[in-house]
Amino acid sequence: MGAGRYLLAALLALLHYDLARGVAPLLCSSTICAINPTLNTIILEKPYCFYTSSSPVTVALYVARNSAESNKLELTNTYYTTDRGRSAPYVAATFKNPVCAGDPTTADIGEYVYRVGDNENCFNLKFCNGPLLNNTAYRFLYAFYDTSNVLLYQSSWSAPITTKQGKNPSSIDTWPGARSGGMIVLTSILSVLMFLLLAGLVAAVITSLMTQTKELEPTRHESRSTHVPQKSEGAAPSLSGSERYSTNPQP
Amino acid sequence: MAEKSNPALVATIVFGNIVILLCGLALFAETIWATTDPYYVYPVLGATGKDDVFAGGWIGIFCGFSFFLLGVYGIVAAIKNSRTMLMVYLVLMMIVYIFECASCITSFTHRDYMVNSNVVKTQMLSRFAENSSIGAEITNFWKRIMLEKQCCGVDGPTDWIDYASTFRTVYSESEAPWPFWCCAKDDNFQILNKQACRVGLPPYVYNTGCFEHIGHAIDSYTWGISWFGFAILMWTMLFMFVTMYHYFTM
């Protein structure tokens, strides 16, 4: 698009500069044709006010590659006989000379612009407006004929306009690049917290195991060791003499 | 094992668990919403094999309901003041916590990969109009989003011009420089002005890209699954520590 605009500007400059010598076909304004040229088509403005006449006039649009061998205009040249504009300019289309006074609206865009390369299937057509080659420079010219095909006037050749070359989709870099801040925050915080919680849980399990063994085994020992002497001490006065002597030698 | 307990601590744990169980229900509902894919972007994620935003959503469903159940169980455990129940609560909560962490991280990581217009563009160029089942899925997705959201391509109609694509090999540029789904349509979905659309006249061709809508959809799922899950995990973490403290001191 940038190249298109540049070309358009160059063409406009050329047009203003060359008004004395004549006019040349122009690329469609970028406000109307946002994407122009494309791979196989180039949209041109129709020759408004190029040539005014009261009698009916037919316009022929000649298309040639920039590297065409000849520049000779022949109304019989077609898309196929000139090898798509390689050997000589071919007639892409003929249409009525647009009325200079008319101010076309965008609704009838076909009245205002002409799309070169529009017709893929040229079966049984006198003039074929077949697709252009991609990444190839083309030049255009409008020629004005009367009803008996006598050349009345011809514009000058346009500056070369190059069609685009489609890039391979696998050339697009799909690497995500830097990670988003949110992802880093989320992952790091969650990992740290998970570690802390796991540590806490392990600590809880260990302490529960320790306290269980402490609680179970010592209480049994304590109950025996404290219970028996207490019982013996508490029961001492009521014990029989033989037992008393055996356990307690003191008076 | 009836032991002495701090009533304020028990009350705190009960409160925390009420919040956890309510949030668990909300997460359950929200992840169901995300996995049902109301924005219909699954084909885009599925065709790249990076559909783990939805895997995170499925884990989130499980975790949300588990949080709900464990919240109830935690309240019972705290009120009965049983060490065994609290231990079981902590262990189960830890398991759910780990799964929920996985859900959050998975979802967000894959969101980072997919919220990249180049990935979606490469996929669109190679899959749109492709004669395969994935191609059909992707084509349907694009037809639908371009029609509903009135947009064209990933970054606009230039996508179809600047790059070679499967669509281009099927339809020549003379015939359709971009899919006619990019052409402005009337209320009955009839193309307003085909010729103007083909030359790219702005009101008759949608000039904006669709990526904004796709990115928005993926982002809103991720906010639901990852950030809401993260918030619940923050809260749960606090009350797991409180419960552990309670367990140590009882």
PDB file of C-alpha atoms in Angstrom, chain A residues 1 31-35 37-41 43 106-107 109-110 113 115 117-120 131 164-176 179-180 182-183 186-187 189-190 193-194 196-198 200-201 203-205 207-208 211 215, chain B residues 1 83 87 90-91 94 97-98 101 104-105 108-109 111-113 116 118-119 121-122 125 157-158 160-165 168 172-175 177-178 193 195-196 198-202 204 207 226-227 230 233-234 237 240-241 244 247-248:
ATOM      1  CA  MET A   1       0.000   0.000   0.000  1.00  0.00           C
ATOM      2  CA  THR A  31      -9.243   6.610  -0.703  1.00  0.00           C
ATOM      3  CA  ILE A  32     -11.431   4.572  -3.033  1.00  0.00           C
ATOM      4  CA  CYS A  33      -9.288   1.550  -3.775  1.00  0.00           C
ATOM      5  CA  ALA A  34      -7.662   0.938  -0.429  1.00  0.00           C
ATOM      6  CA  ILE A  35      -5.647  -2.042  -1.611  1.00  0.00           C
ATOM      7  CA  PRO A  37      -2.304  -2.799  -6.829  1.00  0.00           C
ATOM      8  CA  THR A  38      -2.792  -6.393  -5.773  1.00  0.00           C
ATOM      9  CA  LEU A  39      -1.163  -9.607  -6.948  1.00  0.00           C
ATOM     10  CA  ASN A  40      -2.984 -10.002 -10.270  1.00  0.00           C
ATOM     11  CA  THR A  41      -4.986  -6.823 -10.682  1.00  0.00           C
ATOM     12  CA  ILE A  43      -7.278  -0.672 -10.689  1.00  0.00           C
ATOM     13  CA  THR A 106     -19.126   5.432  -5.328  1.00  0.00           C
ATOM     14  CA  ALA A 107     -22.266   3.343  -5.776  1.00  0.00           C
ATOM     15  CA  ILE A 109     -17.866   2.207  -8.965  1.00  0.00           C
ATOM     16  CA  GLY A 110     -17.677   0.393 -12.303  1.00  0.00           C
ATOM     17  CA  VAL A 113     -12.652   2.819 -12.222  1.00  0.00           C
ATOM     18  CA  ARG A 115     -10.012  -3.165 -12.829  1.00  0.00           C
ATOM     19  CA  GLY A 117      -6.962  -8.341 -14.631  1.00  0.00           C
ATOM     20  CA  ASP A 118     -10.581  -8.724 -13.653  1.00  0.00           C
ATOM     21  CA  ASN A 119     -11.627 -11.521 -15.977  1.00  0.00           C
ATOM     22  CA  GLU A 120     -10.226 -14.938 -15.352  1.00  0.00           C
ATOM     23  CA  PRO A 131      -5.135 -11.675 -14.728  1.00  0.00           C
ATOM     24  CA  LYS A 164       2.584  -7.383  -5.675  1.00  0.00           C
ATOM     25  CA  GLN A 165       4.252 -10.614  -4.722  1.00  0.00           C
ATOM     26  CA  GLY A 166       2.432 -12.687  -2.077  1.00  0.00           C
ATOM     27  CA  LYS A 167       4.626 -13.714   0.812  1.00  0.00           C
ATOM     28  CA  ASN A 168       4.690 -17.306   1.948  1.00  0.00           C
ATOM     29  CA  PRO A 169       2.513 -17.660   5.073  1.00  0.00           C
ATOM     30  CA  SER A 170       5.110 -19.913   6.674  1.00  0.00           C
ATOM     31  CA  SER A 171       7.476 -16.931   6.636  1.00  0.00           C
ATOM     32  CA  ILE A 172       5.357 -15.280   9.338  1.00  0.00           C
ATOM     33  CA  ASP A 173       7.138 -15.388  12.664  1.00  0.00           C
ATOM     34  CA  THR A 174       4.816 -17.105  15.132  1.00  0.00           C
ATOM     35  CA  TRP A 175       7.181 -17.060  18.082  1.00  0.00           C
ATOM     36  CA  PRO A 176       5.168 -15.589  20.955  1.00  0.00           C
ATOM     37  CA  ARG A 179       5.922 -13.827  28.169  1.00  0.00           C
ATOM     38  CA  SER A 180       3.200 -11.618  29.539  1.00  0.00           C
ATOM     39  CA  GLY A 182       0.536 -11.795  34.246  1.00  0.00           C
ATOM     40  CA  MET A 183       1.763 -15.250  33.378  1.00  0.00           C
ATOM     41  CA  LEU A 186       0.873 -16.062  38.411  1.00  0.00           C
ATOM     42  CA  THR A 187       3.337 -18.890  37.883  1.00  0.00           C
ATOM     43  CA  ILE A 189       3.607 -16.787  43.109  1.00  0.00           C
ATOM     44  CA  LEU A 190       1.708 -20.036  42.804  1.00  0.00           C
ATOM     45  CA  LEU A 193       2.973 -20.760  47.711  1.00  0.00           C
ATOM     46  CA  MET A 194       2.600 -24.375  46.716  1.00  0.00           C
ATOM     47  CA  LEU A 196       5.226 -23.319  51.396  1.00  0.00           C
ATOM     48  CA  LEU A 197       1.938 -25.130  51.748  1.00  0.00           C
ATOM     49  CA  LEU A 198       3.549 -28.477  51.008  1.00  0.00           C
ATOM     50  CA  GLY A 200       3.484 -26.886  56.131  1.00  0.00           C
ATOM     51  CA  LEU A 201       1.581 -30.030  55.309  1.00  0.00           C
ATOM     52  CA  ALA A 203       5.381 -30.551  59.001  1.00  0.00           C
ATOM     53  CA  ALA A 204       1.807 -31.223  60.099  1.00  0.00           C
ATOM     54  CA  VAL A 205       2.007 -34.882  59.104  1.00  0.00           C
ATOM     55  CA  THR A 207       4.186 -33.701  64.070  1.00  0.00           C
ATOM     56  CA  SER A 208       0.973 -35.704  64.041  1.00  0.00           C
ATOM     57  CA  THR A 211       2.695 -36.799  68.885  1.00  0.00           C
ATOM     58  CA  GLU A 215       0.952 -39.884  73.318  1.00  0.00           C
TER      59      GLU A 215
ATOM     60  CA  MET B   1     -10.173 -36.733  71.344  1.00  0.00           C
ATOM     61  CA  ARG B  83      -7.500 -33.771  64.506  1.00  0.00           C
ATOM     62  CA  MET B  87      -5.568 -33.744  58.715  1.00  0.00           C
ATOM     63  CA  LEU B  90      -5.528 -30.468  54.766  1.00  0.00           C
ATOM     64  CA  VAL B  91      -4.290 -33.356  52.625  1.00  0.00           C
ATOM     65  CA  MET B  94      -3.507 -29.682  49.136  1.00  0.00           C
ATOM     66  CA  TYR B  97      -4.755 -26.807  45.415  1.00  0.00           C
ATOM     67  CA  ILE B  98      -2.071 -28.380  43.236  1.00  0.00           C
ATOM     68  CA  CYS B 101      -2.478 -24.249  40.292  1.00  0.00           C
ATOM     69  CA  CYS B 104      -4.279 -21.543  36.244  1.00  0.00           C
ATOM     70  CA  ILE B 105      -0.765 -21.865  34.854  1.00  0.00           C
ATOM     71  CA  PHE B 108      -2.473 -18.624  31.090  1.00  0.00           C
ATOM     72  CA  THR B 109       0.584 -20.033  29.338  1.00  0.00           C
ATOM     73  CA  ARG B 111      -3.322 -17.894  26.268  1.00  0.00           C
ATOM     74  CA  ASP B 112       0.055 -16.163  25.857  1.00  0.00           C
ATOM     75  CA  TYR B 113       0.785 -18.334  22.865  1.00  0.00           C
ATOM     76  CA  ASN B 116      -0.593 -13.457  18.959  1.00  0.00           C
ATOM     77  CA  ASN B 118       0.661 -14.054  13.666  1.00  0.00           C
ATOM     78  CA  VAL B 119      -0.259 -17.533  14.876  1.00  0.00           C
ATOM     79  CA  LYS B 121      -2.957 -15.419  10.649  1.00  0.00           C
ATOM     80  CA  THR B 122      -0.686 -18.274   9.575  1.00  0.00           C
ATOM     81  CA  LEU B 125      -3.938 -18.452   5.445  1.00  0.00           C
ATOM     82  CA  PRO B 157      -8.448  -7.549   3.770  1.00  0.00           C
ATOM     83  CA  THR B 158      -4.743  -6.942   3.075  1.00  0.00           C
ATOM     84  CA  TRP B 160      -5.380 -12.008   1.585  1.00  0.00           C
ATOM     85  CA  ILE B 161      -3.257  -9.827  -0.712  1.00  0.00           C
ATOM     86  CA  ASP B 162       0.040  -9.690   1.109  1.00  0.00           C
ATOM     87  CA  TYR B 163       0.361 -13.427   1.574  1.00  0.00           C
ATOM     88  CA  ALA B 164      -0.049 -16.506  -0.536  1.00  0.00           C
ATOM     89  CA  SER B 165      -2.797 -18.702   0.880  1.00  0.00           C
ATOM     90  CA  ARG B 168      -5.716 -17.867  -3.217  1.00  0.00           C
ATOM     91  CA  SER B 172      -7.997 -16.474  -8.286  1.00  0.00           C
ATOM     92  CA  GLU B 173      -7.616 -12.891  -7.291  1.00  0.00           C
ATOM     93  CA  SER B 174      -9.495 -11.723 -10.375  1.00  0.00           C
ATOM     94  CA  GLU B 175     -12.532 -13.561  -9.092  1.00  0.00           C
ATOM     95  CA  PRO B 177      -9.394 -10.775  -4.042  1.00  0.00           C
ATOM     96  CA  TRP B 178     -10.663 -11.679  -0.541  1.00  0.00           C
ATOM     97  CA  ASN B 193     -22.160  -3.970  -3.912  1.00  0.00           C
ATOM     98  CA  GLN B 195     -18.015  -4.687  -7.615  1.00  0.00           C
ATOM     99  CA  ALA B 196     -17.181  -2.085  -4.993  1.00  0.00           C
ATOM    100  CA  ARG B 198     -13.836  -6.308  -5.172  1.00  0.00           C
ATOM    101  CA  VAL B 199     -12.004  -3.026  -5.676  1.00  0.00           C
ATOM    102  CA  GLY B 200     -11.852  -2.533  -1.905  1.00  0.00           C
ATOM    103  CA  LEU B 201     -14.053   0.524  -1.548  1.00  0.00           C
ATOM    104  CA  PRO B 202     -14.210   1.021   2.239  1.00  0.00           C
ATOM    105  CA  TYR B 204     -18.501  -2.057   0.945  1.00  0.00           C
ATOM    106  CA  ASN B 207     -11.656  -2.900   6.636  1.00  0.00           C
ATOM    107  CA  SER B 226      -6.703 -18.188  35.576  1.00  0.00           C
ATOM    108  CA  TRP B 227      -7.209 -14.956  37.474  1.00  0.00           C
ATOM    109  CA  PHE B 230      -5.608 -17.441  41.310  1.00  0.00           C
ATOM    110  CA  LEU B 233      -5.932 -19.934  45.627  1.00  0.00           C
ATOM    111  CA  MET B 234      -4.693 -16.831  47.470  1.00  0.00           C
ATOM    112  CA  MET B 237      -3.682 -20.490  51.012  1.00  0.00           C
ATOM    113  CA  MET B 240      -4.840 -23.506  54.971  1.00  0.00           C
ATOM    114  CA  PHE B 241      -2.125 -21.811  57.009  1.00  0.00           C
ATOM    115  CA  MET B 244      -2.368 -25.758  60.044  1.00  0.00           C
ATOM    116  CA  TYR B 247      -3.794 -28.200  63.997  1.00  0.00           C
ATOM    117  CA  PHE B 248      -0.398 -27.555  65.603  1.00  0.00           C
TER     118      PHE B 248
END
